[in-house]
Short mmCIF file of C-alpha atoms and ligand atoms in Angstrom, two decimals:
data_model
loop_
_atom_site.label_atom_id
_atom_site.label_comp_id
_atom_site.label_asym_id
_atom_site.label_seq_id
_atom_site.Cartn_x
_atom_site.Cartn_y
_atom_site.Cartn_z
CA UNK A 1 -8.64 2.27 17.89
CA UNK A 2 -10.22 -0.24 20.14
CA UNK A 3 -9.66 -4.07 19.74
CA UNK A 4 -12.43 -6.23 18.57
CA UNK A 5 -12.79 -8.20 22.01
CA UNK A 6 -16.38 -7.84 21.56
CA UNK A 7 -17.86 -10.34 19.80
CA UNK A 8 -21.04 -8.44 18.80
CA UNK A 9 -21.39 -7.85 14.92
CA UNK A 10 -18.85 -10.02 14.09
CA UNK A 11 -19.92 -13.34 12.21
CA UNK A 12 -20.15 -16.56 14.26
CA UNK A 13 -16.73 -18.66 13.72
CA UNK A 14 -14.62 -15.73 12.90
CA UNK A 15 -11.47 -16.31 13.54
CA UNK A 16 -9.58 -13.04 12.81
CA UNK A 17 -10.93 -9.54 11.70
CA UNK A 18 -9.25 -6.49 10.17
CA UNK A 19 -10.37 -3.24 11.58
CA UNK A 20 -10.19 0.11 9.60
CA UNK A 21 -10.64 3.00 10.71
CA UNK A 22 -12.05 5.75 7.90
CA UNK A 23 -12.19 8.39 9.67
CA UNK A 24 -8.62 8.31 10.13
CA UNK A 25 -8.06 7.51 6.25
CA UNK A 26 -9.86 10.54 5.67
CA UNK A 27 -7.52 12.65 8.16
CA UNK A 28 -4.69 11.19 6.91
CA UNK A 29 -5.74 12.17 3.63
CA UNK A 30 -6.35 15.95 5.11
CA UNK A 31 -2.82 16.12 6.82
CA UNK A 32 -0.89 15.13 3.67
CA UNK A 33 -2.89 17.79 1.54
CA UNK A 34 -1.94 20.34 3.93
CA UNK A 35 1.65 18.77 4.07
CA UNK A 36 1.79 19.15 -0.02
CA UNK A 37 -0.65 22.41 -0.78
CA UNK A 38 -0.88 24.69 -2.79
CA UNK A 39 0.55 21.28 -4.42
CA UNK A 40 -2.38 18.65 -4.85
CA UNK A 41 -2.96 15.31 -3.27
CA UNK A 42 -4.16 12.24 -4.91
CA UNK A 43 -4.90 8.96 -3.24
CA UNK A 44 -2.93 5.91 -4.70
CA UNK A 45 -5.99 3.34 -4.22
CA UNK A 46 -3.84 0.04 -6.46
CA UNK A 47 -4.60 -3.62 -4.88
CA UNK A 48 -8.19 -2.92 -3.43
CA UNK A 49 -6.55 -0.11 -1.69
CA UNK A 50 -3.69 -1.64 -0.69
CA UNK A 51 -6.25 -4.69 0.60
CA UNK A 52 -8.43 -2.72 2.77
CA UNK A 53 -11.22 -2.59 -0.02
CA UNK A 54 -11.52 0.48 -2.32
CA UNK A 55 -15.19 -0.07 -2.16
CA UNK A 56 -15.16 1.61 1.71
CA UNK A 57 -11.87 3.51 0.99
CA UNK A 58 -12.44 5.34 -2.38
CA UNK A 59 -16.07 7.09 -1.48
CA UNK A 60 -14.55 7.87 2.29
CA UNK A 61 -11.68 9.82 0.44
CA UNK A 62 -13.93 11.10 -1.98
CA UNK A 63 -15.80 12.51 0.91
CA UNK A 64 -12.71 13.72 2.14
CA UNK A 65 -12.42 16.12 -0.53
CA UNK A 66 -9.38 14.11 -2.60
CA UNK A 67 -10.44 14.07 -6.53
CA UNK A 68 -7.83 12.41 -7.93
CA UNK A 69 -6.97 8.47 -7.57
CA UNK A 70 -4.60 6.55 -8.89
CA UNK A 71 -4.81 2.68 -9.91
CA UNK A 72 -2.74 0.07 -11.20
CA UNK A 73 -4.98 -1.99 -13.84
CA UNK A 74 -8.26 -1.13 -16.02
CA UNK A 75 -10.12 -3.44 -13.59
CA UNK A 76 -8.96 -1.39 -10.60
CA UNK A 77 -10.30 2.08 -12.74
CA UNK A 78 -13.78 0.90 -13.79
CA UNK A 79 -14.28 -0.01 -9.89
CA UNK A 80 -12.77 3.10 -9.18
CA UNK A 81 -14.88 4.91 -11.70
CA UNK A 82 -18.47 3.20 -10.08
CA UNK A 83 -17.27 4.76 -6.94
CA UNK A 84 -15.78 8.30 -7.63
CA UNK A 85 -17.83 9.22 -10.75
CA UNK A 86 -16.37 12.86 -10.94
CA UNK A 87 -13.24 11.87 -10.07
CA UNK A 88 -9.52 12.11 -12.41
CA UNK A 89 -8.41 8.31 -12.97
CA UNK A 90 -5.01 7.67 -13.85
CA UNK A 91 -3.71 4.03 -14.86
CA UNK A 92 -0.20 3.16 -13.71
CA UNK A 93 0.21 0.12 -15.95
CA UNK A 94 -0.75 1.98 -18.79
CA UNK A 95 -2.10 0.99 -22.01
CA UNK A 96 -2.54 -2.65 -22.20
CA UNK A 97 -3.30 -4.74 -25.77
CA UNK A 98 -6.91 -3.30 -26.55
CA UNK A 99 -7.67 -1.58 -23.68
CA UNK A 100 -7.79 1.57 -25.21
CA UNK A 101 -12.00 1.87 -25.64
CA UNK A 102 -13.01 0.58 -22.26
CA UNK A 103 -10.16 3.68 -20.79
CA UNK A 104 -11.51 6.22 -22.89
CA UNK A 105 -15.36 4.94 -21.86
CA UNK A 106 -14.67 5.44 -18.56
CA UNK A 107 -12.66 8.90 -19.21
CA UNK A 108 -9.67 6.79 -17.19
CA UNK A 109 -6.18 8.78 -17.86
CA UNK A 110 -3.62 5.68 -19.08
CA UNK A 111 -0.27 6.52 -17.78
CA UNK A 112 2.17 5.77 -21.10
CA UNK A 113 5.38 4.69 -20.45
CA UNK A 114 6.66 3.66 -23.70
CA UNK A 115 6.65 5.24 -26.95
CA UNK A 116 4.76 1.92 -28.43
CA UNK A 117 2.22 2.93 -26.30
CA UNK A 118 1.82 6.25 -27.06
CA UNK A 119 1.67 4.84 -30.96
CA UNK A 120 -0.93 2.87 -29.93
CA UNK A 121 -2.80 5.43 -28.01
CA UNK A 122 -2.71 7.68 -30.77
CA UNK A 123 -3.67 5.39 -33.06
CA UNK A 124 -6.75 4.89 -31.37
CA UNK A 125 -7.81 8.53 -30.98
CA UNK A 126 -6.90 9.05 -34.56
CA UNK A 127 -9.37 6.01 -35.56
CA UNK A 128 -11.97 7.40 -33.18
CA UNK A 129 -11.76 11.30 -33.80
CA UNK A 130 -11.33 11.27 -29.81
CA UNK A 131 -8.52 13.35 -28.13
CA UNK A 132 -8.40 10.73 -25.14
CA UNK A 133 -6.59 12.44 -22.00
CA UNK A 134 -3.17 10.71 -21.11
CA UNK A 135 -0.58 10.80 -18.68
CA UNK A 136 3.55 10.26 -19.60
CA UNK A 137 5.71 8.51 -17.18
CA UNK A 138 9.33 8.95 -17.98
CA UNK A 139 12.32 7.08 -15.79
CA UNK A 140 14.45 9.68 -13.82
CA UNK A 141 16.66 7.00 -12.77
CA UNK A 142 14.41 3.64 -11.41
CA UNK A 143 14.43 1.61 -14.32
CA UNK A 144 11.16 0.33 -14.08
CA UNK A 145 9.01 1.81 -16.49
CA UNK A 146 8.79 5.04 -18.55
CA UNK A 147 9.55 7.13 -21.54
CA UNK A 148 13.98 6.80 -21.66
CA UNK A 149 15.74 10.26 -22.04
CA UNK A 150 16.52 9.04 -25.30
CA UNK A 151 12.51 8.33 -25.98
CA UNK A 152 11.61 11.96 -24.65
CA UNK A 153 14.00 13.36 -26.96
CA UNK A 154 12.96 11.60 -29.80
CA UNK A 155 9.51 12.87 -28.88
CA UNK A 156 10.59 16.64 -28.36
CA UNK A 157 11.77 16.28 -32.07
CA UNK A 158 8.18 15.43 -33.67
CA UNK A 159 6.21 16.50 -30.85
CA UNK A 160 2.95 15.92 -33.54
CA UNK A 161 3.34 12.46 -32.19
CA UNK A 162 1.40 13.50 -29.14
CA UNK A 163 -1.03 15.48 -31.22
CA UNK A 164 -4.01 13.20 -30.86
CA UNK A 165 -3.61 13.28 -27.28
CA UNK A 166 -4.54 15.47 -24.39
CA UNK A 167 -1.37 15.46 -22.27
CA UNK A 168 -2.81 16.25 -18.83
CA UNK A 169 0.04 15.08 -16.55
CA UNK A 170 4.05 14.34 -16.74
CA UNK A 171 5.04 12.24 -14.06
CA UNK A 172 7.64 10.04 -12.99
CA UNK A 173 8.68 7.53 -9.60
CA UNK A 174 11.48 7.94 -7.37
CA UNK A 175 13.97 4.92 -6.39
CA UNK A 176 15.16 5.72 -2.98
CA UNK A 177 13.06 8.07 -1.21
CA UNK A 178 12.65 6.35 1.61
CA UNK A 179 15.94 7.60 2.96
CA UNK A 180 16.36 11.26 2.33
CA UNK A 181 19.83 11.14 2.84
CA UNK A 182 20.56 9.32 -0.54
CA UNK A 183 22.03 11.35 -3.42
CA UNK A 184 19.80 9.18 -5.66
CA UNK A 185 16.88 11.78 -4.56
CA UNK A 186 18.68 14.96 -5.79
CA UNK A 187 19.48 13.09 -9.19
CA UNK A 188 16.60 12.04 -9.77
CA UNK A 189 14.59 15.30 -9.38
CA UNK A 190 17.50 16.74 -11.53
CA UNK A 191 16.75 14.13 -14.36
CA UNK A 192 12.95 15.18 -14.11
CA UNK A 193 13.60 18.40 -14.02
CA UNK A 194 15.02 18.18 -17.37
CA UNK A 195 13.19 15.97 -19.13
CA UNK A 196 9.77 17.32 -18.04
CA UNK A 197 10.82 20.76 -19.96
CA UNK A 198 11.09 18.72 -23.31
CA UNK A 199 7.62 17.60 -23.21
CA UNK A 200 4.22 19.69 -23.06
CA UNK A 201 4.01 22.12 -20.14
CA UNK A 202 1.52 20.31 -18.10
CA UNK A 203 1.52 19.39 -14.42
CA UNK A 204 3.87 17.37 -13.04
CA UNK A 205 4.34 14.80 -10.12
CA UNK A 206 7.23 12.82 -8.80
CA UNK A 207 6.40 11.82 -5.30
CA UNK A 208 4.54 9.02 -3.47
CA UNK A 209 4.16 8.74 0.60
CA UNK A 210 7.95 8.70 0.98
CA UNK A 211 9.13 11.34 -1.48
CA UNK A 212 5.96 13.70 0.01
CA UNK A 213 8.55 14.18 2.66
CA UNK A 214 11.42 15.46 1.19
CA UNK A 215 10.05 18.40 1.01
CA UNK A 216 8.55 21.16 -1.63
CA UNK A 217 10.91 20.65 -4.27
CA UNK A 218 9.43 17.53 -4.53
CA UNK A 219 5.44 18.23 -4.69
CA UNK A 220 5.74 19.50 -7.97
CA UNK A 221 1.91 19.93 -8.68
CA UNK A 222 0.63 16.56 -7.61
CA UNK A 223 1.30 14.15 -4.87
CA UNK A 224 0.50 10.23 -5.01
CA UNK A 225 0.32 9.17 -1.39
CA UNK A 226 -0.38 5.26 -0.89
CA UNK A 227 1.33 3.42 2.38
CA UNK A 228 0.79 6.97 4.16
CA UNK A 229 -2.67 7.43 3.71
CA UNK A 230 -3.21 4.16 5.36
CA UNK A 231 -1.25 4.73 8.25
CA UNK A 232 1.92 3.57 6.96
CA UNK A 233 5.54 5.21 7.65
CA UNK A 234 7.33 5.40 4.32
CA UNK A 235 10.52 6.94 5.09
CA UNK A 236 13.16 5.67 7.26
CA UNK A 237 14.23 9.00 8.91
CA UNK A 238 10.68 11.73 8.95
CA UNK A 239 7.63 10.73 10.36
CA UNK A 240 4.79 10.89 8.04
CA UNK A 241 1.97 13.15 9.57
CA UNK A 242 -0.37 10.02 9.84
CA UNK A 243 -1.87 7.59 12.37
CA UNK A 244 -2.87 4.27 11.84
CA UNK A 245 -5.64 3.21 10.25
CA UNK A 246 -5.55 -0.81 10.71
CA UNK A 247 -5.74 -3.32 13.17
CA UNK A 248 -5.55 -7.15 12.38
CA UNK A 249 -6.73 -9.63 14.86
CA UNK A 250 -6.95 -13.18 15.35
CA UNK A 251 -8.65 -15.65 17.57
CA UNK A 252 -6.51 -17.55 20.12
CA UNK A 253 -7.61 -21.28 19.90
CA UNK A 254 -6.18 -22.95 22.42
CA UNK A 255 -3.31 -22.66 25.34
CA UNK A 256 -1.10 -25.60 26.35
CA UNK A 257 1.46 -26.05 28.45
CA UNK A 258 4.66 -27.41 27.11
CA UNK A 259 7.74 -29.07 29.09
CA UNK A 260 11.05 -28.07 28.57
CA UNK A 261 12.88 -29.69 25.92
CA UNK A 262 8.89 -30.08 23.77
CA UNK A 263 9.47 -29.07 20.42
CA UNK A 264 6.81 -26.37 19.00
CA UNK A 265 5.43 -26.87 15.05
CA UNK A 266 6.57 -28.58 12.01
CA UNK A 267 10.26 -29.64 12.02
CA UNK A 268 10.07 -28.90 15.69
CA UNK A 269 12.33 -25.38 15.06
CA UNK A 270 12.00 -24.41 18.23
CA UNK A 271 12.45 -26.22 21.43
CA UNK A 272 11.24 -24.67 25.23
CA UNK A 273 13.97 -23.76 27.09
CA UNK A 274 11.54 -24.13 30.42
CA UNK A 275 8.41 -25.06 30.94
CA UNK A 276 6.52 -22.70 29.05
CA UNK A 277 2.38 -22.06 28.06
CA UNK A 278 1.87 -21.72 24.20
CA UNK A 279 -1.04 -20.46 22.74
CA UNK A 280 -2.03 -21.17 19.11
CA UNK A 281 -3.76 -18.74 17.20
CA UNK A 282 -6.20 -18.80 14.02
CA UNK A 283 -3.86 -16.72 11.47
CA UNK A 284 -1.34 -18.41 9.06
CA UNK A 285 0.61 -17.72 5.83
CA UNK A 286 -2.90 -18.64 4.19
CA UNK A 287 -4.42 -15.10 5.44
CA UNK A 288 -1.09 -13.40 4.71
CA UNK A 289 1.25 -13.53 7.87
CA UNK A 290 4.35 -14.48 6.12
CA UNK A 291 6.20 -17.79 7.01
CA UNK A 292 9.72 -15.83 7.28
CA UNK A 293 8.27 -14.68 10.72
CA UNK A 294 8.32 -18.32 11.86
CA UNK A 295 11.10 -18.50 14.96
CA UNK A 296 13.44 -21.32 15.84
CA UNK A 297 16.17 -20.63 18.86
CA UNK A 298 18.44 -19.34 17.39
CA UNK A 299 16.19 -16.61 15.54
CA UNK A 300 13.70 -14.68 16.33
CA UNK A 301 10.60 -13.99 14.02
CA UNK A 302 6.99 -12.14 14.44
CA UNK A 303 5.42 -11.22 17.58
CA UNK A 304 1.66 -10.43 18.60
CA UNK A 305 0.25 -8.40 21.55
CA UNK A 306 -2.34 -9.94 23.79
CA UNK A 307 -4.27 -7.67 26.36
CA UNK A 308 -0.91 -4.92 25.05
CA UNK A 309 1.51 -7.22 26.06
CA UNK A 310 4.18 -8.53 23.19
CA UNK A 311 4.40 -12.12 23.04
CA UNK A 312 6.77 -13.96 20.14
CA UNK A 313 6.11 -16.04 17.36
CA UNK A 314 7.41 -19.66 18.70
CA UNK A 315 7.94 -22.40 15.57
CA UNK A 316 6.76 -22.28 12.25
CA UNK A 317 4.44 -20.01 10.85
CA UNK A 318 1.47 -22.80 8.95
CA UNK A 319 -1.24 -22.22 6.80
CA UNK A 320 -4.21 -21.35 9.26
CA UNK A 321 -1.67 -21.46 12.73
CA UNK A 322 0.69 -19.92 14.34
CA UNK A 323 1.76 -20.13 17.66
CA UNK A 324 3.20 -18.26 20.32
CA UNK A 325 5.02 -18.34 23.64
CA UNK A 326 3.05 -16.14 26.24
CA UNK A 327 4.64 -18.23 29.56
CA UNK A 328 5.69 -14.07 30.80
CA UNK A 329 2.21 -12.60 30.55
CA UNK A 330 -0.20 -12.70 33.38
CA UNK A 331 -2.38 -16.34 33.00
CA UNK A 332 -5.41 -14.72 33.23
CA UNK A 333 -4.55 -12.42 30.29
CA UNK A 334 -4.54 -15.52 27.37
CA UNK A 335 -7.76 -16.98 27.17
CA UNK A 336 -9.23 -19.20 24.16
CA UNK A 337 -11.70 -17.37 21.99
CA UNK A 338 -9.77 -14.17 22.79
CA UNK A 339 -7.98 -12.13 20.74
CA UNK A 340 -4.11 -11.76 19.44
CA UNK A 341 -2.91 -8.29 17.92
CA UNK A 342 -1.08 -8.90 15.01
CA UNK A 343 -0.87 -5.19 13.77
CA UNK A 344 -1.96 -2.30 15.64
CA UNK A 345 -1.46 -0.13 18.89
CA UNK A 346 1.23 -2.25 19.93
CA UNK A 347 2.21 -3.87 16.75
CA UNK A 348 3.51 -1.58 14.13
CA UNK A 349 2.94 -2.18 10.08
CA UNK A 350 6.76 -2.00 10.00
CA UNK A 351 7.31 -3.95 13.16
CA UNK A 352 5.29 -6.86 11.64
CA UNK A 353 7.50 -6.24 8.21
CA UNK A 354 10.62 -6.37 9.61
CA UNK A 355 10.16 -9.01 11.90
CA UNK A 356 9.57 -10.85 9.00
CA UNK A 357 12.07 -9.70 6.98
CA UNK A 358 9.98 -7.47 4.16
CA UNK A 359 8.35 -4.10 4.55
CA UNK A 360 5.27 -2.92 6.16
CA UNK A 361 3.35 -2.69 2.64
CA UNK A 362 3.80 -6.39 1.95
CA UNK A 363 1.94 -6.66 5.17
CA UNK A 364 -0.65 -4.71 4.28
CA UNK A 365 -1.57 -6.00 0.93
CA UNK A 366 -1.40 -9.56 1.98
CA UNK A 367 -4.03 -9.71 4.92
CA UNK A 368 -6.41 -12.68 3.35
CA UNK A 369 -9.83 -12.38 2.59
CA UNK A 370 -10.28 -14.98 5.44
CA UNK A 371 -10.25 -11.89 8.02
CA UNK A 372 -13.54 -10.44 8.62
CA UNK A 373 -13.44 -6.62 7.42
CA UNK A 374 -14.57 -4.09 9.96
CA UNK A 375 -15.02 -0.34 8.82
CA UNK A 376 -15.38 2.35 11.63
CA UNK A 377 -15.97 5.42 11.20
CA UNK A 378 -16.63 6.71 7.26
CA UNK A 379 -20.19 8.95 7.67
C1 PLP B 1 2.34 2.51 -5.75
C2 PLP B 1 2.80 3.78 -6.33
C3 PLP B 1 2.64 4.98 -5.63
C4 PLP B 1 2.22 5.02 -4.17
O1 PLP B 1 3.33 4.62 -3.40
P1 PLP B 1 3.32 4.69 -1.80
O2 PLP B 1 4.72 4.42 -1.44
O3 PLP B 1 2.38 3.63 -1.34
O4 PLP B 1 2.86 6.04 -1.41
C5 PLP B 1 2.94 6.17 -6.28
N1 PLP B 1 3.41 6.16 -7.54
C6 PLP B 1 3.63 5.02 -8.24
C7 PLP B 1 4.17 5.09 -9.63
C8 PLP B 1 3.34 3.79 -7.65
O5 PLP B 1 3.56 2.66 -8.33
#
């Protein structure tokens, strides 16, 4: 992925621009139905696609061959639904207070987690004479949402309660599957395992990008790939078969030179040890670069890449600003009006997350609308 040095295309006073790649969303997409076939693949496409805007992701995946997506809200689905007409929507919130006619109108697939909801759900298809298609989460062990064992077994005792229904898909969300090695996993696939057979025989799915790579046992019949599809690496310990699909940039502003002892930024956290050269650049915790990666002396925070090379985050992170020590790279590399790497080739998603103490999707669905959106790629 090249960077946007060129300023060609780009509006005139942008000052940072996100750069996706679709034509590696729609590989990515490829490799993790090959990872999880005959299993299928969905596309987790919650948060405007995790912020990179389901309105270029959705029809590239479509394209791609994926026909199921999966959402968080109703708002998310009927977006969804204008994009992927003859595509299988499922809702992870669920069934919201009277919600239920705008789902069915779109033929969206609520995912009920609660046996109020299914009530409800029924209720409506009873006062409708519809048989609305639903989806049942039940908890195998995060305690987040879905059905309780205790719910499912009250519901394998008067299964009529799902009569109105059309069950399509049992499903449920793993805690720790980001490291493979936790005994957490094998529970929780147990727990599914066995309350999956008290409820209709339908198909089932347990894994998003990180459980995908634990293996078969855990396809079941449907994956829900998010972070992976979009380059992310989910799991601590296997390598998701993915490249990146991002790269965030922002404008360098200015350089200045700095004596030793000058304090950088608000408070004056950090202090130059030498004489160093600073450059500020146009990104801040207003367009999502979060103010834990600020650095003082003592600790160090966020780094950026100019022309490759990794220069650190120097001083506090502000709203539009951040600035950076770059006295070890060449002079002729930093130049105002150029550009800073903030994710990308040399820049990971988790890099960035960690530096900043979170994780790489926090990253990702942060970048502000005040980056200019570039899509490659996507015919
Ligand atoms: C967000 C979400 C996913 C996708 O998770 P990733 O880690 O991004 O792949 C899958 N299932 C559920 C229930 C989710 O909330």
């Amino acid at each position: 992925m090249s960077a946007p040095l060129d300023d060609t295309g780009l509006p005139p006073g942008t000052t940072g621009v996100v750069t996706i790649d679709l034509d590696l969303l729609a590989k990515n997409w490829r490799a993790l139905s090959t990872l999880v076939a005959p299993a299928e693949c969905a596309a987790v496409v919650k948060a405007d696609a995790y912020g990179l805007g389901a309105s270029h992701c959705i029809p590239a995946l479509v394209r791609a061959g994926c026909g199921s997506f999966f959402v968080a809200t109703l708002a998310e689905a009927e977006e969804a639904r204008r994009l992927a007409p003859d595509a299988t929507l499922y809702v992870l919130d669920g069934l919201l207070p009277g919600a239920a006619p705008a789902l069915a109108a779109i033929g969206a697939i609520p995912v009920l987690s609660s046996q109020l909801e299914i009530r409800a759900y029924s209720e409506f298809a009873r006062a409708t004479g519809l048989r609305p298609a639903a989806a049942l989460h039940v908890c195998s062990g995060l305690n987040r949402l879905g059905l309780t064992a205790g719910d499912v077994e009250a519901l394998a005792l008067a299964p009529e309660r799902l009569g109105g229904l059309d069950v399509r898909l049992v499903m449920s969300h793993l805690a720790s599957a980001d490291n493979a090695d936790d005994p957490m996993n094998e529970a929780q696939h147990a727990e599914f395992e066995h309350l999956r057979a008290l409820l209709p025989a339908v198909r089932a799915s347990l894994s998003a990008s990180d459980g995908m790579m634990l293996g078969s046992p855990f396809h079941f019949e449907l994956a829900r790939p998010g972070y992976a599809l979009y380059g992310g690496q989910p799991s601590r310990m296997r390598r998701a078969p993915v490249e990146p699909v991002v790269s965030v940039h922002a404008r360098i502003l200015q350089i200045r030179d700095v004596p030793e002892g000058g304090r950088v930024g608000y408070s004056g956290i950090w202090r130059a040890a030498q004489p160093s050269r600073i450059a500020t650049i146009a990104a801040g915790y207003a367009d999502g670069i979060p103010r834990s990666a600020s650095a003082g002396n003592a600790a160090s925070g966020g780094k950026v890449a100019i022309g490759g090379q990794v220069a650190p985050i120097v001083g506090r992170v502000s709203m539009d600003l951040i600035t950076v020590d770059v006295t070890a790279l060449p002079p002729g590399s930093v130049q105002p009006g150029g550009w800073a790497e903030l994710v990308g080739p040399a820049i990971t998603l988790e890099e960035a997350g960690a530096a900043a103490g979170t994780i790489g999707y926090e990253i990702l669905t942060r970048l502000g609308r005040r980056f200019h959106r570039v899509y490659q790629g996507g015919s």
